[in-house]
């Protein structure tokens, strides 16, 4: 028998090493992970398929990783209790290190406490309620609160001022409440009502709630509910006519994200014209490849489910599984074990749970995980996915149509890439594409309605007096009622100024006999109770009434006025009546200008006019005399210079206007009798114990009582005629000394009785007349805006002229009982012209003089100081202009005009030696002044004025 040779040691070593490598490669650490989904639904099957593909792709690209997630699936059967029991079983019996799934916020809310107790991360990609919080809870989805600013932006850009949220009555629906409320308030929109639909609501319950919504003014509805309930809700809304023109529906991403999913039960046909907020998922090649692979794989595993589509929840499920596998690998497999905690109070199931030792580290690794997922950039902050870009879609025909995007940085944009580098936040609907609204219209709804039938019911008070404001006439023969008056015409004009038609109908509050059937408070109560929509009449804005109804802006003048009789006053008997035509500031300005003009004329005439020369006191007196004599055009001193004549002409024109105006004003004061009120102070009425009047039923009674008037001193009136009679009787004959009422009433009264009474406005405020609407009515703001438009136009003046027409005597300006004192504002332009003309003449003269004597200042050979030269210039100005006087003398001798001008050099000019004069003949040498400064003194030598006998002094 042949013996086998002994094995080669090298070969044995190599074989042993290969076997070790194979065993090392097949040695992986399994990590148990629980999956809780509604496996009997198409949605659950899609999410589970995405989770399996994520793990398959992850370990195919990371084959060297030592950990492997082992999935343990449980069916939640769409039940919260079953889901919680499944999670408890996975933690307690399977000892899973994490749980993925929990499709609804209600399921997650139950299981979060289990995860915190056992230190097991709970990962959900579809529980979006912002109220879900937990130390071990991870939301791989967009928080519902992240979309509320996008919803608020839509409400803002279309100008809707109210919106009614409609949400499911569970954790998912209620969690959005505080965030949506805040977002709408930030854009100036209110929430008049929040509709809650039970999660198991019947069709009758849905229809009942829809009828309640239909009866409201607000037509903007924000729907936040599950796709299954939302589909039923919109089907019933379409059945009762709430998907017609004028309605606005906005869906949150809870429904909008499922529009493109085949697993959704949403019927697009019932949602035509709806706007939706949808999670934006960037379209990449990786995503397209995955969709194709997933479609094939899912069809192989589920051949009975056809035409399946993947939604964003499947992408989040894929990224969640990928992130968990990555975090587990970072933790490693040595730490994943459960340990029972020592506690003396383990009486409950939760208290007896063991605690995962690797849970805290796994949470830490999950929180720091970053990668590029199928749904976009994956990063978690406070356990939540950070993705805040939304797409705005419009439901039309058989699907959705993108009309824009919303980002936190740029607001609403048409294209998400065009505004990426700008910091401007857009709040314009021009940033969106065209929208087709419910009712197949492209006109944006105004967001509210007046009444379901479209016609508002307006109450009108019936008045006894002052019928110019509101008049109600009933024709018994035709059984018709006609409502007219100032307030009615203003209301008609305001309604016509609205940008949309508003039908309305007046309802006078009167008994069959035509008498008033209620006070103003009764009318306001009817509006408060909702029986009527508005009150039109002479209704004053009152703070206590604003608690129950809304007031528009006032359409009349505000305030409380006092009317008193007037007495004559002879203005001509006043000692200082001659000062009244002009205000004190105008008197002062005139005096200052007289002095200024006198100085200007003196300055221009001093060198050439003998009347403005001489001793200083004579020059000053002459200047003042000349200036003030122009007031009556009595100045006798001739003005010989052209500049002086120009100044005097301009000033005489100003004086002419002033004197004519003064004469006219003084004549009116002396000839027209001035009418003055007999009393202007309320305290004087109280002191004298005078009677005062007020309109019956008016709130003025309370104000008079607060001022201190006793009831026995108060008299009531109901018409202008009654008020006139009381004022005529005066206090001594049982009448009144003054009447208090709102300014519109008093101005109407004075339009007829202006010659007998006058208006005094005490310091009491009132808000004027306004229209009344129901509390929080969206109609109020538009009517207030229309009131401003009517006031700015000519319509309001035409209405006032029609109803508050003055009598012939009150319209005649010659019967005015007052005069207007002339003020500086009336003549400011004249003074500016005179001042500019005078100043310009001064500048021209000074420039000419300095140019003519510039050699005094610029003499380079002189050793004189600058101030010495200035004194020489002033001395030169003070001397007579010999050239001018020689010219006048020559003219007088020749007796003709046009002779040759006498040329002579200026006197007392500081000249350089031998410098020719600018005005002398070529052969002449201009005289010079030699300045010698010795021991601080200066001597001046004057040359002889005869140019043929100039004696030059050498300067050494």
PDB file of N, CA, C and O in Angstrom, residues 237-275:
ATOM      1  N   UNK A 237     -70.189  67.852  -1.232  1.00  0.00           N
ATOM      2  CA  UNK A 237     -70.149  69.289  -1.523  1.00  0.00           C
ATOM      3  C   UNK A 237     -70.576  69.554  -2.958  1.00  0.00           C
ATOM      4  O   UNK A 237     -71.293  70.530  -3.242  1.00  0.00           O
ATOM      5  N   UNK A 238     -70.184  68.698  -3.860  1.00  0.00           N
ATOM      6  CA  UNK A 238     -70.600  68.861  -5.255  1.00  0.00           C
ATOM      7  C   UNK A 238     -72.097  68.595  -5.403  1.00  0.00           C
ATOM      8  O   UNK A 238     -72.788  69.278  -6.181  1.00  0.00           O
ATOM      9  N   UNK A 239     -72.609  67.654  -4.663  1.00  0.00           N
ATOM     10  CA  UNK A 239     -74.033  67.311  -4.775  1.00  0.00           C
ATOM     11  C   UNK A 239     -74.927  68.476  -4.353  1.00  0.00           C
ATOM     12  O   UNK A 239     -75.996  68.686  -4.945  1.00  0.00           O
ATOM     13  N   UNK A 240     -74.524  69.237  -3.324  1.00  0.00           N
ATOM     14  CA  UNK A 240     -75.390  70.318  -2.823  1.00  0.00           C
ATOM     15  C   UNK A 240     -75.049  71.663  -3.450  1.00  0.00           C
ATOM     16  O   UNK A 240     -75.602  72.686  -3.048  1.00  0.00           O
ATOM     17  N   UNK A 241     -74.131  71.695  -4.404  1.00  0.00           N
ATOM     18  CA  UNK A 241     -73.846  72.922  -5.136  1.00  0.00           C
ATOM     19  C   UNK A 241     -72.760  73.796  -4.559  1.00  0.00           C
ATOM     20  O   UNK A 241     -72.684  74.992  -4.910  1.00  0.00           O
ATOM     21  N   UNK A 242     -71.906  73.275  -3.725  1.00  0.00           N
ATOM     22  CA  UNK A 242     -70.835  74.092  -3.149  1.00  0.00           C
ATOM     23  C   UNK A 242     -69.545  74.052  -3.957  1.00  0.00           C
ATOM     24  O   UNK A 242     -68.532  74.605  -3.517  1.00  0.00           O
ATOM     25  N   UNK A 243     -69.564  73.405  -5.096  1.00  0.00           N
ATOM     26  CA  UNK A 243     -68.419  73.429  -5.990  1.00  0.00           C
ATOM     27  C   UNK A 243     -68.691  74.338  -7.185  1.00  0.00           C
ATOM     28  O   UNK A 243     -68.027  74.237  -8.213  1.00  0.00           O
ATOM     29  N   UNK A 244     -69.660  75.253  -7.010  1.00  0.00           N
ATOM     30  CA  UNK A 244     -70.007  76.179  -8.078  1.00  0.00           C
ATOM     31  C   UNK A 244     -69.183  77.468  -7.948  1.00  0.00           C
ATOM     32  O   UNK A 244     -68.375  77.631  -7.027  1.00  0.00           O
ATOM     33  N   UNK A 245     -69.412  78.401  -8.860  1.00  0.00           N
ATOM     34  CA  UNK A 245     -68.674  79.659  -8.901  1.00  0.00           C
ATOM     35  C   UNK A 245     -68.876  80.461  -7.609  1.00  0.00           C
ATOM     36  O   UNK A 245     -69.972  80.504  -7.061  1.00  0.00           O
ATOM     37  N   UNK A 246     -67.803  81.082  -7.160  1.00  0.00           N
ATOM     38  CA  UNK A 246     -67.845  81.885  -5.938  1.00  0.00           C
ATOM     39  C   UNK A 246     -67.245  81.191  -4.737  1.00  0.00           C
ATOM     40  O   UNK A 246     -66.976  81.841  -3.722  1.00  0.00           O
ATOM     41  N   UNK A 247     -67.013  79.886  -4.811  1.00  0.00           N
ATOM     42  CA  UNK A 247     -66.427  79.129  -3.706  1.00  0.00           C
ATOM     43  C   UNK A 247     -64.938  78.910  -3.938  1.00  0.00           C
ATOM     44  O   UNK A 247     -64.482  78.794  -5.081  1.00  0.00           O
ATOM     45  N   UNK A 248     -64.191  78.862  -2.844  1.00  0.00           N
ATOM     46  CA  UNK A 248     -62.752  78.618  -2.889  1.00  0.00           C
ATOM     47  C   UNK A 248     -62.448  77.435  -1.975  1.00  0.00           C
ATOM     48  O   UNK A 248     -62.831  77.444  -0.804  1.00  0.00           O
ATOM     49  N   UNK A 249     -61.747  76.444  -2.519  1.00  0.00           N
ATOM     50  CA  UNK A 249     -61.362  75.263  -1.744  1.00  0.00           C
ATOM     51  C   UNK A 249     -59.853  75.089  -1.838  1.00  0.00           C
ATOM     52  O   UNK A 249     -59.280  75.095  -2.928  1.00  0.00           O
ATOM     53  N   UNK A 250     -59.213  74.950  -0.682  1.00  0.00           N
ATOM     54  CA  UNK A 250     -57.763  74.717  -0.609  1.00  0.00           C
ATOM     55  C   UNK A 250     -57.539  73.451   0.211  1.00  0.00           C
ATOM     56  O   UNK A 250     -58.041  73.348   1.338  1.00  0.00           O
ATOM     57  N   UNK A 251     -56.801  72.513  -0.334  1.00  0.00           N
ATOM     58  CA  UNK A 251     -56.507  71.275   0.389  1.00  0.00           C
ATOM     59  C   UNK A 251     -55.055  71.274   0.855  1.00  0.00           C
ATOM     60  O   UNK A 251     -54.168  71.776   0.159  1.00  0.00           O
ATOM     61  N   UNK A 252     -54.828  70.714   2.026  1.00  0.00           N
ATOM     62  CA  UNK A 252     -53.469  70.572   2.539  1.00  0.00           C
ATOM     63  C   UNK A 252     -52.809  69.367   1.874  1.00  0.00           C
ATOM     64  O   UNK A 252     -53.444  68.595   1.155  1.00  0.00           O
ATOM     65  N   UNK A 253     -51.513  69.188   2.141  1.00  0.00           N
ATOM     66  CA  UNK A 253     -50.796  68.110   1.464  1.00  0.00           C
ATOM     67  C   UNK A 253     -51.236  66.736   1.933  1.00  0.00           C
ATOM     68  O   UNK A 253     -50.886  65.730   1.313  1.00  0.00           O
ATOM     69  N   UNK A 254     -52.005  66.666   3.034  1.00  0.00           N
ATOM     70  CA  UNK A 254     -52.519  65.364   3.449  1.00  0.00           C
ATOM     71  C   UNK A 254     -53.386  64.730   2.379  1.00  0.00           C
ATOM     72  O   UNK A 254     -53.399  63.492   2.219  1.00  0.00           O
ATOM     73  N   UNK A 255     -54.128  65.556   1.639  1.00  0.00           N
ATOM     74  CA  UNK A 255     -54.918  65.063   0.513  1.00  0.00           C
ATOM     75  C   UNK A 255     -54.195  65.239  -0.811  1.00  0.00           C
ATOM     76  O   UNK A 255     -54.208  64.357  -1.666  1.00  0.00           O
ATOM     77  N   UNK A 256     -53.541  66.399  -0.990  1.00  0.00           N
ATOM     78  CA  UNK A 256     -52.950  66.714  -2.292  1.00  0.00           C
ATOM     79  C   UNK A 256     -51.837  65.744  -2.659  1.00  0.00           C
ATOM     80  O   UNK A 256     -51.663  65.414  -3.833  1.00  0.00           O
ATOM     81  N   UNK A 257     -51.069  65.276  -1.672  1.00  0.00           N
ATOM     82  CA  UNK A 257     -49.987  64.341  -1.971  1.00  0.00           C
ATOM     83  C   UNK A 257     -50.491  63.026  -2.540  1.00  0.00           C
ATOM     84  O   UNK A 257     -49.736  62.291  -3.171  1.00  0.00           O
ATOM     85  N   UNK A 258     -51.751  62.706  -2.297  1.00  0.00           N
ATOM     86  CA  UNK A 258     -52.300  61.422  -2.764  1.00  0.00           C
ATOM     87  C   UNK A 258     -53.045  61.546  -4.091  1.00  0.00           C
ATOM     88  O   UNK A 258     -53.583  60.553  -4.571  1.00  0.00           O
ATOM     89  N   UNK A 259     -53.087  62.774  -4.669  1.00  0.00           N
ATOM     90  CA  UNK A 259     -53.810  62.927  -5.941  1.00  0.00           C
ATOM     91  C   UNK A 259     -53.247  62.019  -7.027  1.00  0.00           C
ATOM     92  O   UNK A 259     -53.989  61.453  -7.827  1.00  0.00           O
ATOM     93  N   UNK A 260     -51.908  61.916  -7.087  1.00  0.00           N
ATOM     94  CA  UNK A 260     -51.272  61.153  -8.164  1.00  0.00           C
ATOM     95  C   UNK A 260     -51.071  59.691  -7.813  1.00  0.00           C
ATOM     96  O   UNK A 260     -50.501  58.934  -8.596  1.00  0.00           O
ATOM     97  N   UNK A 261     -51.509  59.266  -6.640  1.00  0.00           N
ATOM     98  CA  UNK A 261     -51.301  57.886  -6.212  1.00  0.00           C
ATOM     99  C   UNK A 261     -52.486  57.019  -6.613  1.00  0.00           C
ATOM    100  O   UNK A 261     -53.647  57.409  -6.463  1.00  0.00           O
ATOM    101  N   UNK A 262     -52.176  55.849  -7.106  1.00  0.00           N
ATOM    102  CA  UNK A 262     -53.253  54.924  -7.481  1.00  0.00           C
ATOM    103  C   UNK A 262     -53.919  54.324  -6.262  1.00  0.00           C
ATOM    104  O   UNK A 262     -55.035  53.824  -6.327  1.00  0.00           O
ATOM    105  N   UNK A 263     -53.236  54.408  -5.109  1.00  0.00           N
ATOM    106  CA  UNK A 263     -53.816  53.840  -3.893  1.00  0.00           C
ATOM    107  C   UNK A 263     -54.812  54.781  -3.237  1.00  0.00           C
ATOM    108  O   UNK A 263     -55.504  54.405  -2.299  1.00  0.00           O
ATOM    109  N   UNK A 264     -54.881  56.020  -3.730  1.00  0.00           N
ATOM    110  CA  UNK A 264     -55.773  56.992  -3.115  1.00  0.00           C
ATOM    111  C   UNK A 264     -57.210  56.757  -3.556  1.00  0.00           C
ATOM    112  O   UNK A 264     -57.487  56.337  -4.687  1.00  0.00           O
ATOM    113  N   UNK A 265     -58.124  57.082  -2.620  1.00  0.00           N
ATOM    114  CA  UNK A 265     -59.552  56.951  -2.910  1.00  0.00           C
ATOM    115  C   UNK A 265     -60.156  58.274  -3.346  1.00  0.00           C
ATOM    116  O   UNK A 265     -61.366  58.404  -3.438  1.00  0.00           O
ATOM    117  N   UNK A 266     -59.307  59.291  -3.581  1.00  0.00           N
ATOM    118  CA  UNK A 266     -59.796  60.601  -3.960  1.00  0.00           C
ATOM    119  C   UNK A 266     -60.310  60.586  -5.393  1.00  0.00           C
ATOM    120  O   UNK A 266     -59.627  60.102  -6.310  1.00  0.00           O
ATOM    121  N   UNK A 267     -61.516  61.128  -5.590  1.00  0.00           N
ATOM    122  CA  UNK A 267     -62.116  61.240  -6.918  1.00  0.00           C
ATOM    123  C   UNK A 267     -61.904  62.664  -7.424  1.00  0.00           C
ATOM    124  O   UNK A 267     -62.537  63.609  -6.943  1.00  0.00           O
ATOM    125  N   UNK A 268     -61.016  62.827  -8.371  1.00  0.00           N
ATOM    126  CA  UNK A 268     -60.679  64.149  -8.892  1.00  0.00           C
ATOM    127  C   UNK A 268     -61.887  64.820  -9.531  1.00  0.00           C
ATOM    128  O   UNK A 268     -62.020  66.049  -9.520  1.00  0.00           O
ATOM    129  N   UNK A 269     -62.804  64.042 -10.038  1.00  0.00           N
ATOM    130  CA  UNK A 269     -63.966  64.602 -10.731  1.00  0.00           C
ATOM    131  C   UNK A 269     -64.788  65.502  -9.821  1.00  0.00           C
ATOM    132  O   UNK A 269     -65.388  66.483 -10.279  1.00  0.00           O
ATOM    133  N   UNK A 270     -64.825  65.203  -8.540  1.00  0.00           N
ATOM    134  CA  UNK A 270     -65.606  65.993  -7.588  1.00  0.00           C
ATOM    135  C   UNK A 270     -64.850  67.199  -7.045  1.00  0.00           C
ATOM    136  O   UNK A 270     -65.392  67.927  -6.200  1.00  0.00           O
ATOM    137  N   UNK A 271     -63.628  67.418  -7.509  1.00  0.00           N
ATOM    138  CA  UNK A 271     -62.786  68.466  -6.934  1.00  0.00           C
ATOM    139  C   UNK A 271     -62.328  69.473  -7.984  1.00  0.00           C
ATOM    140  O   UNK A 271     -61.286  70.092  -7.842  1.00  0.00           O
ATOM    141  N   UNK A 272     -63.104  69.693  -9.029  1.00  0.00           N
ATOM    142  CA  UNK A 272     -62.710  70.609 -10.083  1.00  0.00           C
ATOM    143  C   UNK A 272     -62.587  72.034  -9.546  1.00  0.00           C
ATOM    144  O   UNK A 272     -63.491  72.559  -8.910  1.00  0.00           O
ATOM    145  N   UNK A 273     -61.423  72.666  -9.831  1.00  0.00           N
ATOM    146  CA  UNK A 273     -61.181  74.034  -9.390  1.00  0.00           C
ATOM    147  C   UNK A 273     -60.510  74.153  -8.048  1.00  0.00           C
ATOM    148  O   UNK A 273     -60.240  75.275  -7.593  1.00  0.00           O
ATOM    149  N   UNK A 274     -60.219  73.039  -7.390  1.00  0.00           N
ATOM    150  CA  UNK A 274     -59.606  73.070  -6.056  1.00  0.00           C
ATOM    151  C   UNK A 274     -58.125  73.440  -6.174  1.00  0.00           C
ATOM    152  O   UNK A 274     -57.431  73.001  -7.089  1.00  0.00           O
ATOM    153  N   UNK A 275     -57.649  74.283  -5.238  1.00  0.00           N
ATOM    154  CA  UNK A 275     -56.220  74.545  -5.097  1.00  0.00           C
ATOM    155  C   UNK A 275     -55.646  73.611  -4.044  1.00  0.00           C
ATOM    156  O   UNK A 275     -56.306  73.349  -3.025  1.00  0.00           O
TER     157      UNK A 275
END
